[in-house]
PDB file of C-alpha atoms in Angstrom:
ATOM      1  CA  MET G 277       3.300   5.247 -73.374  1.00  0.00           C
ATOM      2  CA  ALA G 278       5.533   8.318 -73.114  1.00  0.00           C
ATOM      3  CA  HIS G 279       8.770   8.068 -71.197  1.00  0.00           C
ATOM      4  CA  GLY G 280      10.792  10.608 -69.231  1.00  0.00           C
ATOM      5  CA  ALA G 281      14.301  10.778 -67.773  1.00  0.00           C
ATOM      6  CA  ARG G 282      16.054   7.394 -67.347  1.00  0.00           C
ATOM      7  CA  GLY G 283      13.297   5.659 -69.333  1.00  0.00           C
ATOM      8  CA  GLY G 284      10.653   6.131 -66.658  1.00  0.00           C
ATOM      9  CA  PRO G 285       7.031   7.077 -67.260  1.00  0.00           C
ATOM     10  CA  ALA G 286       6.160  10.566 -68.404  1.00  0.00           C
ATOM     11  CA  GLY G 287       6.148  12.945 -65.464  1.00  0.00           C
ATOM     12  CA  THR G 288       9.443  11.606 -64.149  1.00  0.00           C
ATOM     13  CA  ILE G 289      11.598  14.380 -62.736  1.00  0.00           C
ATOM     14  CA  VAL G 290      13.994  15.828 -65.293  1.00  0.00           C
ATOM     15  CA  ILE G 291      17.519  16.190 -63.971  1.00  0.00           C
ATOM     16  CA  ASP G 292      19.651  18.971 -65.433  1.00  0.00           C
ATOM     17  CA  ASP G 293      23.407  18.777 -65.963  1.00  0.00           C
ATOM     18  CA  ILE G 294      24.230  20.571 -62.704  1.00  0.00           C
ATOM     19  CA  SER G 295      22.123  18.133 -60.644  1.00  0.00           C
ATOM     20  CA  LYS G 296      23.808  15.255 -62.465  1.00  0.00           C
ATOM     21  CA  ARG G 297      27.210  16.694 -61.533  1.00  0.00           C
ATOM     22  CA  ILE G 298      26.079  17.028 -57.892  1.00  0.00           C
ATOM     23  CA  ILE G 299      25.007  13.369 -57.909  1.00  0.00           C
ATOM     24  CA  GLU G 300      28.359  12.334 -59.381  1.00  0.00           C
ATOM     25  CA  GLN G 301      30.199  14.325 -56.688  1.00  0.00           C
ATOM     26  CA  LEU G 302      28.182  12.546 -53.979  1.00  0.00           C
ATOM     27  CA  GLN G 303      28.748   9.145 -55.602  1.00  0.00           C
ATOM     28  CA  ALA G 304      32.480   9.798 -55.410  1.00  0.00           C
ATOM     29  CA  ASP G 305      32.296  10.982 -51.777  1.00  0.00           C
ATOM     30  CA  GLY G 306      28.967  11.049 -49.960  1.00  0.00           C
ATOM     31  CA  ARG G 307      30.522  12.959 -47.031  1.00  0.00           C
ATOM     32  CA  GLN G 308      31.640  15.870 -49.163  1.00  0.00           C
ATOM     33  CA  SER G 309      30.498  19.269 -47.889  1.00  0.00           C
ATOM     34  CA  TYR G 310      27.961  21.305 -49.809  1.00  0.00           C
ATOM     35  CA  ALA G 311      30.583  24.056 -50.090  1.00  0.00           C
ATOM     36  CA  ALA G 312      33.058  21.658 -51.766  1.00  0.00           C
ATOM     37  CA  ILE G 313      30.378  20.372 -54.121  1.00  0.00           C
ATOM     38  CA  GLY G 314      29.383  23.958 -54.901  1.00  0.00           C
ATOM     39  CA  LYS G 315      32.951  24.788 -55.923  1.00  0.00           C
ATOM     40  CA  ALA G 316      33.065  21.735 -58.199  1.00  0.00           C
ATOM     41  CA  VAL G 317      29.762  22.509 -59.932  1.00  0.00           C
ATOM     42  CA  GLY G 318      29.711  26.315 -59.814  1.00  0.00           C
ATOM     43  CA  LEU G 319      26.898  26.870 -57.300  1.00  0.00           C
ATOM     44  CA  SER G 320      26.635  28.352 -53.820  1.00  0.00           C
ATOM     45  CA  GLU G 321      26.522  26.077 -50.777  1.00  0.00           C
ATOM     46  CA  ALA G 322      22.844  26.990 -50.240  1.00  0.00           C
ATOM     47  CA  ALA G 323      21.925  26.163 -53.837  1.00  0.00           C
ATOM     48  CA  VAL G 324      23.644  22.758 -53.566  1.00  0.00           C
ATOM     49  CA  ARG G 325      21.866  22.050 -50.265  1.00  0.00           C
ATOM     50  CA  GLN G 326      18.512  22.901 -51.865  1.00  0.00           C
ATOM     51  CA  ARG G 327      19.157  20.692 -54.909  1.00  0.00           C
ATOM     52  CA  VAL G 328      20.342  17.751 -52.781  1.00  0.00           C
ATOM     53  CA  GLN G 329      17.235  18.051 -50.613  1.00  0.00           C
ATOM     54  CA  ARG G 330      14.999  18.100 -53.717  1.00  0.00           C
ATOM     55  CA  LEU G 331      16.804  15.072 -55.208  1.00  0.00           C
ATOM     56  CA  GLN G 332      16.241  13.169 -51.964  1.00  0.00           C
ATOM     57  CA  GLU G 333      12.606  14.230 -51.524  1.00  0.00           C
ATOM     58  CA  THR G 334      11.715  13.183 -55.071  1.00  0.00           C
ATOM     59  CA  GLY G 335      13.385   9.787 -54.634  1.00  0.00           C
ATOM     60  CA  VAL G 336      16.027  10.400 -57.301  1.00  0.00           C
ATOM     61  CA  MET G 337      18.763   9.563 -54.797  1.00  0.00           C
ATOM     62  CA  GLN G 338      19.481   8.721 -51.208  1.00  0.00           C
ATOM     63  CA  ILE G 339      22.644   9.169 -49.230  1.00  0.00           C
ATOM     64  CA  VAL G 340      23.455   6.092 -47.166  1.00  0.00           C
ATOM     65  CA  ALA G 341      26.342   4.321 -45.477  1.00  0.00           C
ATOM     66  CA  VAL G 342      27.271   1.234 -47.485  1.00  0.00           C
ATOM     67  CA  THR G 343      28.480  -1.545 -45.192  1.00  0.00           C
ATOM     68  CA  ASP G 344      30.171  -4.902 -45.511  1.00  0.00           C
ATOM     69  CA  PRO G 345      27.502  -7.328 -44.247  1.00  0.00           C
ATOM     70  CA  LEU G 346      30.135  -9.843 -43.079  1.00  0.00           C
ATOM     71  CA  MET G 347      31.704  -7.266 -40.785  1.00  0.00           C
ATOM     72  CA  LEU G 348      28.283  -6.658 -39.213  1.00  0.00           C
ATOM     73  CA  GLY G 349      27.589 -10.317 -38.476  1.00  0.00           C
ATOM     74  CA  PHE G 350      25.501 -11.187 -41.536  1.00  0.00           C
ATOM     75  CA  ARG G 351      27.033 -14.445 -42.730  1.00  0.00           C
ATOM     76  CA  ARG G 352      24.857 -15.189 -45.741  1.00  0.00           C
ATOM     77  CA  GLN G 353      23.918 -13.159 -48.808  1.00  0.00           C
ATOM     78  CA  ALA G 354      21.899 -14.518 -51.696  1.00  0.00           C
ATOM     79  CA  MET G 355      20.090 -13.615 -54.884  1.00  0.00           C
ATOM     80  CA  ILE G 356      16.748 -15.345 -55.277  1.00  0.00           C
ATOM     81  CA  GLY G 357      15.205 -15.771 -58.715  1.00  0.00           C
ATOM     82  CA  LEU G 358      11.422 -16.179 -58.764  1.00  0.00           C
ATOM     83  CA  LYS G 359       8.956 -17.406 -61.317  1.00  0.00           C
ATOM     84  CA  CYS G 360       5.468 -16.089 -60.728  1.00  0.00           C
ATOM     85  CA  GLY G 361       1.959 -16.166 -62.051  1.00  0.00           C
ATOM     86  CA  GLY G 362      -0.447 -13.267 -61.829  1.00  0.00           C
ATOM     87  CA  ASP G 363       0.323  -9.603 -61.303  1.00  0.00           C
ATOM     88  CA  LEU G 364       4.116  -9.164 -61.046  1.00  0.00           C
ATOM     89  CA  GLU G 365       3.805  -5.625 -59.700  1.00  0.00           C
ATOM     90  CA  LYS G 366       1.660  -6.856 -56.785  1.00  0.00           C
ATOM     91  CA  VAL G 367       4.052  -9.721 -56.024  1.00  0.00           C
ATOM     92  CA  ALA G 368       7.005  -7.312 -56.200  1.00  0.00           C
ATOM     93  CA  ASP G 369       5.255  -4.891 -53.824  1.00  0.00           C
ATOM     94  CA  ASP G 370       4.427  -7.703 -51.370  1.00  0.00           C
ATOM     95  CA  LEU G 371       8.055  -8.862 -51.358  1.00  0.00           C
ATOM     96  CA  ALA G 372       9.449  -5.323 -51.138  1.00  0.00           C
ATOM     97  CA  SER G 373       7.561  -4.891 -47.858  1.00  0.00           C
ATOM     98  CA  MET G 374       9.712  -7.610 -46.204  1.00  0.00           C
ATOM     99  CA  ASP G 375      12.526  -5.979 -44.221  1.00  0.00           C
ATOM    100  CA  GLU G 376      15.103  -8.671 -45.027  1.00  0.00           C
ATOM    101  CA  ILE G 377      14.732  -8.193 -48.769  1.00  0.00           C
ATOM    102  CA  ASP G 378      17.037  -5.401 -49.899  1.00  0.00           C
ATOM    103  CA  TYR G 379      16.518  -5.502 -53.656  1.00  0.00           C
ATOM    104  CA  VAL G 380      13.478  -6.366 -55.747  1.00  0.00           C
ATOM    105  CA  VAL G 381      13.458  -6.070 -59.518  1.00  0.00           C
ATOM    106  CA  ILE G 382      11.014  -7.215 -62.190  1.00  0.00           C
ATOM    107  CA  THR G 383      13.008  -8.830 -64.977  1.00  0.00           C
ATOM    108  CA  ALA G 384      12.776 -10.249 -68.457  1.00  0.00           C
ATOM    109  CA  GLY G 385      14.330 -13.652 -69.020  1.00  0.00           C
ATOM    110  CA  SER G 386      14.279 -16.886 -67.053  1.00  0.00           C
ATOM    111  CA  PHE G 387      13.026 -15.228 -63.870  1.00  0.00           C
ATOM    112  CA  ASP G 388      10.133 -12.860 -63.359  1.00  0.00           C
ATOM    113  CA  LEU G 389      11.676 -11.268 -60.259  1.00  0.00           C
ATOM    114  CA  LEU G 390      15.079 -11.095 -58.622  1.00  0.00           C
ATOM    115  CA  LEU G 391      15.493 -10.519 -54.900  1.00  0.00           C
ATOM    116  CA  GLU G 392      18.622  -9.883 -52.868  1.00  0.00           C
ATOM    117  CA  VAL G 393      18.773 -10.787 -49.194  1.00  0.00           C
ATOM    118  CA  VAL G 394      21.320 -10.339 -46.425  1.00  0.00           C
ATOM    119  CA  CYS G 395      20.893 -12.942 -43.677  1.00  0.00           C
ATOM    120  CA  GLU G 396      22.383 -13.717 -40.289  1.00  0.00           C
ATOM    121  CA  ASP G 397      22.971 -17.366 -41.263  1.00  0.00           C
ATOM    122  CA  ASP G 398      21.541 -20.261 -43.271  1.00  0.00           C
ATOM    123  CA  ASP G 399      18.632 -20.741 -40.854  1.00  0.00           C
ATOM    124  CA  HIS G 400      17.659 -17.118 -41.397  1.00  0.00           C
ATOM    125  CA  LEU G 401      17.898 -17.615 -45.189  1.00  0.00           C
ATOM    126  CA  LEU G 402      15.678 -20.689 -44.917  1.00  0.00           C
ATOM    127  CA  GLU G 403      13.077 -18.715 -42.936  1.00  0.00           C
ATOM    128  CA  ILE G 404      13.074 -15.930 -45.555  1.00  0.00           C
ATOM    129  CA  LEU G 405      12.757 -18.477 -48.385  1.00  0.00           C
ATOM    130  CA  SER G 406       9.776 -20.013 -46.631  1.00  0.00           C
ATOM    131  CA  ARG G 407       8.067 -16.614 -46.402  1.00  0.00           C
ATOM    132  CA  VAL G 408       8.904 -15.790 -50.045  1.00  0.00           C
ATOM    133  CA  ARG G 409       7.531 -19.134 -51.251  1.00  0.00           C
ATOM    134  CA  GLY G 410       4.358 -18.457 -49.265  1.00  0.00           C
ATOM    135  CA  VAL G 411       3.545 -15.311 -51.243  1.00  0.00           C
ATOM    136  CA  PRO G 412       0.565 -15.959 -53.524  1.00  0.00           C
ATOM    137  CA  SER G 413       1.548 -16.247 -57.209  1.00  0.00           C
ATOM    138  CA  VAL G 414       5.152 -17.350 -56.493  1.00  0.00           C
ATOM    139  CA  THR G 415       5.429 -20.636 -58.397  1.00  0.00           C
ATOM    140  CA  SER G 416       9.158 -21.415 -57.990  1.00  0.00           C
ATOM    141  CA  THR G 417      12.402 -20.040 -56.608  1.00  0.00           C
ATOM    142  CA  GLU G 418      16.086 -20.544 -57.287  1.00  0.00           C
ATOM    143  CA  THR G 419      18.585 -19.355 -54.695  1.00  0.00           C
ATOM    144  CA  LEU G 420      22.068 -18.243 -55.686  1.00  0.00           C
ATOM    145  CA  VAL G 421      24.201 -18.088 -52.545  1.00  0.00           C
ATOM    146  CA  TYR G 422      27.031 -15.538 -52.579  1.00  0.00           C
ATOM    147  CA  LEU G 423      30.383 -17.115 -51.716  1.00  0.00           C
ATOM    148  CA  LYS G 424      32.538 -14.003 -51.929  1.00  0.00           C
ATOM    149  CA  LEU G 425      31.859 -10.400 -52.875  1.00  0.00           C
ATOM    150  CA  ARG G 426      34.549  -9.152 -55.265  1.00  0.00           C
ATOM    151  CA  LYS G 427      33.139  -5.812 -56.346  1.00  0.00           C
ATOM    152  CA  GLN G 428      30.265  -3.559 -55.348  1.00  0.00           C
ATOM    153  CA  THR G 429      30.203   0.050 -56.471  1.00  0.00           C
ATOM    154  CA  TYR G 430      27.655   2.806 -56.786  1.00  0.00           C
ATOM    155  CA  THR G 431      29.664   5.087 -59.043  1.00  0.00           C
ATOM    156  CA  TRP G 432      27.989   4.520 -62.409  1.00  0.00           C
ATOM    157  CA  GLY G 433      27.418   8.250 -62.702  1.00  0.00           C
ATOM    158  CA  THR G 434      24.370   9.779 -64.308  1.00  0.00           C
ATOM    159  CA  ARG G 435      25.074   9.079 -67.992  1.00  0.00           C
TER     160      ARG G 435
END
C-alpha cells in the first residue's frame, strides 16, 4: 500500500513547508493573529487565513482551548487498555462515538486499543467502563487511573 504525508494512506494531503510553519506558529500560540503569522512565514494575512481554513477543513489540524479537567470539575482521568477480537477498526469507531471518550488509538503490543477518558468522578468512570465492556468484541480491559498530570503539550511541531 502506498503512503502519503505522515505515513498515512496515499491521497493524504501534502503539507508544504509554509503550512508546516503556520501550524508551528499556532502550536506556539493558538490566539496569534493571521497578520502576525503572516509576518513570521512571509505571507499576507489573507493567504494565512485561507491556508488555516484549508488545514482545518481537511482535518489536518483543529484549533481548540486546552483545559485542565480538574479545574472544570472532572475529578478522574484514566487510560483504558482494551483487548479485542474481531474488526479493530469497527470497535474503534464504536468507541469513538462515545462522548466521554476523548482519545481512541489502535495499537501494537499488549493492548489492541487505548482509550482516554475524563470523568466527573469514580462512579462516572465505572459507568463508562460498563459501556466499554459491553461493546461487542471487547474481551478485556485494564484501567490506568491518572493520579497527577505532570506534562501535557501539543508543541511537537510538524517534523
